mmCIF file of C-alpha atoms in Angstrom:
data_model
loop_
_atom_site.group_PDB
_atom_site.id
_atom_site.type_symbol
_atom_site.label_atom_id
_atom_site.label_comp_id
_atom_site.label_asym_id
_atom_site.label_seq_id
_atom_site.Cartn_x
_atom_site.Cartn_y
_atom_site.Cartn_z
ATOM 1 C CA MET A 964 0.000 0.000 0.000
ATOM 2 C CA GLU A 965 2.796 2.397 0.922
ATOM 3 C CA LEU A 966 4.437 1.817 -2.471
ATOM 4 C CA ASP A 967 1.166 2.556 -4.303
ATOM 5 C CA GLU A 968 0.664 5.747 -2.300
ATOM 6 C CA LEU A 969 4.223 6.855 -3.093
ATOM 7 C CA LYS A 970 3.641 6.266 -6.821
ATOM 8 C CA ASN A 971 0.400 8.251 -6.705
ATOM 9 C CA LYS A 972 2.104 11.164 -4.958
ATOM 10 C CA LEU A 973 4.929 11.171 -7.521
ATOM 11 C CA ASN A 974 2.469 11.133 -10.411
ATOM 12 C CA GLN A 975 0.471 13.985 -8.881
ATOM 13 C CA LYS A 976 3.662 15.992 -8.411
ATOM 14 C CA LEU A 977 4.697 15.493 -12.016
ATOM 15 C CA GLU A 978 1.243 16.462 -13.270
ATOM 16 C CA THR A 979 1.117 19.690 -11.232
ATOM 17 C CA ASP A 980 4.781 20.640 -11.358
ATOM 18 C CA HIS A 981 4.398 22.758 -14.518
ATOM 19 C CA LEU A 982 1.527 24.686 -12.883
ATOM 20 C CA GLN A 983 3.834 25.842 -10.090
ATOM 21 C CA ARG A 984 6.363 27.336 -12.486
ATOM 22 C CA THR A 985 6.366 31.088 -12.954
ATOM 23 C CA GLU A 986 6.638 32.811 -16.334
ATOM 24 C CA GLU A 987 10.293 33.512 -15.511
ATOM 25 C CA ASP A 988 10.900 29.811 -14.857
ATOM 26 C CA ILE A 989 9.372 28.837 -18.191
ATOM 27 C CA ALA A 990 11.336 31.539 -20.024
ATOM 28 C CA ALA A 991 14.563 30.408 -18.343
ATOM 29 C CA LEU A 992 13.886 26.792 -19.335
ATOM 30 C CA LEU A 993 13.189 27.744 -22.948
ATOM 31 C CA ASN A 994 16.268 29.962 -22.933
ATOM 32 C CA LYS A 995 18.399 27.001 -21.850
ATOM 33 C CA LYS A 996 16.903 24.792 -24.579
ATOM 34 C CA ALA A 997 17.368 27.520 -27.185
ATOM 35 C CA HIS A 998 21.035 27.921 -26.243
ATOM 36 C CA SER A 999 21.527 24.181 -26.731
ATOM 37 C CA VAL A 1000 19.974 24.359 -30.220
ATOM 38 C CA LEU A 1001 22.033 27.454 -31.121
ATOM 39 C CA ASN A 1002 25.203 25.613 -30.118
ATOM 40 C CA LYS A 1003 24.237 22.799 -32.517
ATOM 41 C CA ILE A 1004 23.738 25.341 -35.326
ATOM 42 C CA ARG A 1005 27.160 26.826 -34.582
ATOM 43 C CA ARG A 1006 28.727 23.358 -34.688
ATOM 44 C CA SER A 1007 27.168 22.832 -38.124
ATOM 45 C CA LEU A 1008 28.557 26.175 -39.299
ATOM 46 C CA TRP A 1009 32.022 25.319 -37.969
ATOM 47 C CA PHE A 1010 31.830 21.982 -39.782
ATOM 48 C CA GLU A 1011 31.088 23.835 -43.018
ATOM 49 C CA VAL A 1012 33.938 26.310 -42.436
ATOM 50 C CA ILE A 1013 36.481 23.525 -41.848
ATOM 51 C CA PHE A 1014 35.221 21.513 -44.829
ATOM 52 C CA CYS A 1015 35.370 24.567 -47.110
ATOM 53 C CA LEU A 1016 38.925 25.387 -46.028
ATOM 54 C CA VAL A 1017 40.136 21.807 -46.566
ATOM 55 C CA PHE A 1018 38.408 21.634 -49.958
ATOM 56 C CA THR A 1019 39.855 25.020 -50.941
ATOM 57 C CA VAL A 1020 43.366 23.805 -50.134
ATOM 58 C CA LEU A 1021 42.733 20.732 -52.314
ATOM 59 C CA LEU A 1022 41.479 22.910 -55.185
ATOM 60 C CA ILE A 1023 44.498 25.206 -54.908
ATOM 61 C CA TYR A 1024 46.798 22.176 -55.012
ATOM 62 C CA VAL A 1025 45.080 20.882 -58.170
ATOM 63 C CA SER A 1026 45.247 24.352 -59.753
ATOM 64 C CA ILE A 1027 49.013 24.307 -59.251
ATOM 65 C CA ALA A 1028 49.971 20.650 -59.692
ATOM 66 C CA SER A 1029 47.668 19.422 -62.495
ATOM 67 C CA GLN A 1030 49.241 18.873 -65.900
ATOM 68 C CA TYR A 1031 45.999 19.872 -67.645
ATOM 69 C CA GLN A 1032 45.319 23.552 -68.165
ATOM 70 C CA SER A 1033 41.524 23.101 -68.058
ATOM 71 C CA LEU A 1034 41.716 21.441 -64.629
ATOM 72 C CA ARG A 1035 44.029 24.161 -63.327
ATOM 73 C CA ILE A 1036 41.619 26.899 -64.456
ATOM 74 C CA TYR A 1037 38.585 24.991 -63.150
ATOM 75 C CA ALA A 1038 40.122 24.275 -59.736
ATOM 76 C CA GLY A 1039 41.558 27.772 -59.418
ATOM 77 C CA SER A 1040 38.220 29.414 -60.229
ATOM 78 C CA PHE A 1041 36.285 27.351 -57.727
ATOM 79 C CA SER A 1042 38.893 27.810 -55.018
ATOM 80 C CA VAL A 1043 37.981 31.524 -55.136
ATOM 81 C CA ILE A 1044 34.265 30.651 -54.901
ATOM 82 C CA MET A 1045 34.936 28.358 -51.939
ATOM 83 C CA LEU A 1046 36.782 31.159 -50.130
ATOM 84 C CA LEU A 1047 33.787 33.447 -50.645
ATOM 85 C CA VAL A 1048 31.433 30.731 -49.350
ATOM 86 C CA THR A 1049 33.684 30.264 -46.311
ATOM 87 C CA GLY A 1050 33.361 33.983 -45.655
ATOM 88 C CA VAL A 1051 29.558 33.614 -45.620
ATOM 89 C CA PHE A 1052 29.746 30.870 -42.971
ATOM 90 C CA VAL A 1053 32.108 32.957 -40.837
ATOM 91 C CA TYR A 1054 29.715 35.911 -41.154
ATOM 92 C CA LEU A 1055 26.798 33.728 -39.984
ATOM 93 C CA LEU A 1056 28.826 32.531 -36.993
ATOM 94 C CA LYS A 1057 29.477 36.138 -36.001
ATOM 95 C CA GLN A 1058 25.846 37.133 -36.508
ATOM 96 C CA THR A 1059 24.494 34.282 -34.370
ATOM 97 C CA ASN A 1060 26.945 35.236 -31.618
ATOM 98 C CA ILE A 1061 25.989 38.920 -31.822
ATOM 99 C CA ALA A 1062 22.255 38.229 -31.843
ATOM 100 C CA ASN A 1063 22.594 35.882 -28.890
ATOM 101 C CA SER A 1064 24.709 38.300 -26.816
ATOM 102 C CA ASN A 1065 22.676 41.513 -27.183
ATOM 103 C CA ASN A 1066 20.294 42.862 -24.561
ATOM 104 C CA LEU A 1067 17.076 42.023 -26.375
ATOM 105 C CA PRO A 1068 14.601 39.576 -24.761
ATOM 106 C CA ILE A 1069 15.101 35.934 -25.686
ATOM 107 C CA ARG A 1070 12.096 35.875 -28.040
ATOM 108 C CA GLU A 1071 13.419 38.795 -30.095
ATOM 109 C CA ASN A 1072 16.868 37.202 -30.203
ATOM 110 C CA LEU A 1073 15.456 33.923 -31.464
ATOM 111 C CA GLN A 1074 13.345 35.709 -34.070
ATOM 112 C CA ILE A 1075 16.440 37.498 -35.417
ATOM 113 C CA ILE A 1076 18.407 34.255 -35.634
ATOM 114 C CA VAL A 1077 15.517 32.309 -37.196
ATOM 115 C CA LYS A 1078 14.985 34.997 -39.829
ATOM 116 C CA LEU A 1079 18.721 34.994 -40.593
ATOM 117 C CA MET A 1080 18.903 31.195 -40.848
ATOM 118 C CA ASP A 1081 15.746 30.931 -42.975
ATOM 119 C CA GLU A 1082 17.235 33.372 -45.483
ATOM 120 C CA PHE A 1083 20.560 31.526 -45.379
ATOM 121 C CA ILE A 1084 18.959 28.113 -46.007
ATOM 122 C CA ARG A 1085 16.928 29.472 -48.932
ATOM 123 C CA ARG A 1086 19.983 31.133 -50.541
ATOM 124 C CA TYR A 1087 22.162 28.090 -49.857
ATOM 125 C CA PHE A 1088 19.684 25.857 -51.705
ATOM 126 C CA GLN A 1089 19.386 28.277 -54.637
ATOM 127 C CA PHE A 1090 23.182 28.554 -54.865
ATOM 128 C CA CYS A 1091 23.683 24.767 -54.971
ATOM 129 C CA ILE A 1092 21.006 24.260 -57.631
ATOM 130 C CA ALA A 1093 22.369 27.119 -59.777
ATOM 131 C CA LEU A 1094 25.929 25.834 -59.405
ATOM 132 C CA LEU A 1095 25.262 22.570 -61.281
ATOM 133 C CA PRO A 1096 24.550 24.064 -64.742
ATOM 134 C CA VAL A 1097 27.307 26.640 -64.240
ATOM 135 C CA CYS A 1098 29.849 23.910 -63.390
ATOM 136 C CA THR A 1099 28.718 21.735 -66.303
ATOM 137 C CA LEU A 1100 28.857 24.587 -68.829
ATOM 138 C CA PHE A 1101 32.177 25.857 -67.516
ATOM 139 C CA ALA A 1102 33.714 22.360 -67.679
ATOM 140 C CA ALA A 1103 32.415 21.867 -71.241
ATOM 141 C CA VAL A 1104 33.864 25.196 -72.415
ATOM 142 C CA LEU A 1105 37.234 24.441 -70.826
ATOM 143 C CA GLN A 1106 37.264 20.982 -72.393
ATOM 144 C CA ILE A 1107 36.587 22.446 -75.847
ATOM 145 C CA TYR A 1108 39.499 24.846 -75.544
ATOM 146 C CA GLU A 1109 41.805 22.338 -73.862
ATOM 147 C CA LYS A 1110 44.900 22.071 -76.035
ATOM 148 C CA GLU A 1111 46.108 18.882 -74.425
ATOM 149 C CA ALA A 1112 43.700 15.931 -74.455
ATOM 150 C CA ILE A 1113 42.917 14.266 -71.122
ATOM 151 C CA VAL A 1114 44.227 10.741 -71.676
ATOM 152 C CA GLU A 1115 41.847 8.979 -69.239
ATOM 153 C CA ILE A 1116 38.741 10.469 -70.868
ATOM 154 C CA ASP A 1117 39.993 9.719 -74.390
ATOM 155 C CA LEU A 1118 40.713 6.097 -73.483
ATOM 156 C CA LEU A 1119 37.212 5.696 -72.008
ATOM 157 C CA ILE A 1120 35.564 7.183 -75.115
ATOM 158 C CA ARG A 1121 37.615 4.961 -77.440
ATOM 159 C CA LYS A 1122 36.716 1.896 -75.391
ATOM 160 C CA ILE A 1123 32.978 2.610 -75.363
ATOM 161 C CA ARG A 1124 32.830 4.192 -78.845
ATOM 162 C CA PRO A 1125 29.375 5.705 -78.367
ATOM 163 C CA ALA A 1126 27.350 6.926 -81.339
ATOM 164 C CA GLN A 1127 26.319 10.573 -81.509
ATOM 165 C CA SER A 1128 22.766 9.724 -80.418
ATOM 166 C CA GLN A 1129 24.125 7.739 -77.482
ATOM 167 C CA LYS A 1130 26.312 10.665 -76.427
ATOM 168 C CA LEU A 1131 23.267 12.943 -76.419
ATOM 169 C CA PHE A 1132 21.192 10.384 -74.503
ATOM 170 C CA PHE A 1133 23.835 9.822 -71.828
ATOM 171 C CA THR A 1134 24.385 13.567 -71.512
ATOM 172 C CA ILE A 1135 20.664 14.186 -70.918
ATOM 173 C CA VAL A 1136 20.437 11.285 -68.439
ATOM 174 C CA TYR A 1137 23.532 12.569 -66.619
ATOM 175 C CA LEU A 1138 22.190 16.133 -66.365
ATOM 176 C CA VAL A 1139 18.680 15.082 -65.254
ATOM 177 C CA GLY A 1140 20.049 12.530 -62.783
ATOM 178 C CA SER A 1141 22.591 15.000 -61.399
ATOM 179 C CA PHE A 1142 19.958 17.712 -60.978
ATOM 180 C CA ALA A 1143 17.485 15.371 -59.245
ATOM 181 C CA GLY A 1144 20.195 13.910 -57.022
ATOM 182 C CA LEU A 1145 21.538 17.341 -56.104
ATOM 183 C CA TYR A 1146 18.032 18.652 -55.406
ATOM 184 C CA TYR A 1147 17.091 15.931 -52.909
ATOM 185 C CA LEU A 1148 20.600 15.652 -51.426
ATOM 186 C CA THR A 1149 20.736 19.405 -50.783
ATOM 187 C CA LYS A 1150 17.246 19.348 -49.245
ATOM 188 C CA TRP A 1151 18.253 16.519 -46.910
ATOM 189 C CA TYR A 1152 21.641 18.064 -46.093
ATOM 190 C CA LEU A 1153 20.212 21.482 -45.184
ATOM 191 C CA LYS A 1154 17.423 19.918 -43.124
ATOM 192 C CA LYS A 1155 19.938 17.754 -41.256
ATOM 193 C CA LEU A 1156 22.430 20.531 -40.517
ATOM 194 C CA TYR A 1157 20.096 23.499 -40.031
ATOM 195 C CA GLY A 1158 16.413 22.935 -40.835
ATOM 196 C CA ASN A 1159 15.591 20.693 -37.866
ATOM 197 C CA PHE A 1160 17.260 23.093 -35.422
ATOM 198 C CA VAL A 1161 15.544 26.155 -36.894
ATOM 199 C CA ALA A 1162 12.200 24.331 -36.552
ATOM 200 C CA GLN A 1163 12.950 23.762 -32.861
ATOM 201 C CA LEU A 1164 13.709 27.461 -32.387
ATOM 202 C CA LYS A 1165 10.391 28.342 -34.018
ATOM 203 C CA ASP A 1166 8.635 26.022 -31.550
ATOM 204 C CA TYR A 1167 10.359 27.803 -28.647
ATOM 205 C CA ILE A 1168 9.283 31.181 -30.041
ATOM 206 C CA ARG A 1169 5.662 29.986 -30.167
ATOM 207 C CA GLU A 1170 5.903 28.697 -26.589
ATOM 208 C CA LEU A 1171 7.298 32.032 -25.421
ATOM 209 C CA GLU A 1172 4.526 33.929 -27.209
ATOM 210 C CA GLU A 1173 1.880 31.698 -25.633
ATOM 211 C CA ASN A 1174 3.523 32.141 -22.236
ATOM 212 C CA GLU A 1175 3.463 35.917 -22.620
ATOM 213 C CA LYS A 1176 -0.265 35.886 -23.461
ATOM 214 C CA GLU A 1177 -1.215 33.881 -20.373
#
């Protein structure tokens, strides 16, 4: 009997515990949760910064060491783009730190960060989708003007010996498949690194707004 009474008391305490919390307690709890989510967003941004820097170093190496002029131009051009993208991630890191350290109430801080991240995710997706045709066209132009043939590609073409219609078919399949793959991969990637966390912040904002109305 004593054990059953103890269980009932514990259940009653858990059910009424949230009613005993003040608005300040709820805000403090949401603030703690929001900080945890913001730290996860910052970790994602740091991951992107480190990846971009490593990839930029690799591109610079290829732009210097490759024996093919087209590859040197291609790698050199995109190393500049990667540096600019790295700058965007660094800017976002600074902005999330600034927004989180100002004197505004937590709800206003979260709204600033959510608005910033929503815009970033949208532009990130647009940039990735636009980059595919640009990369393909740029690579094709460089290949046309490449004075020295790339041996590996020539050997593959000679081995397969595709007809002109087959070349067109494989090119279309490659472009459509690449676009579809990039579209869904980018969607998943952005949701995994940022989208889920931004959704949590939006939930906290709604909870804070409801708490303020009560």
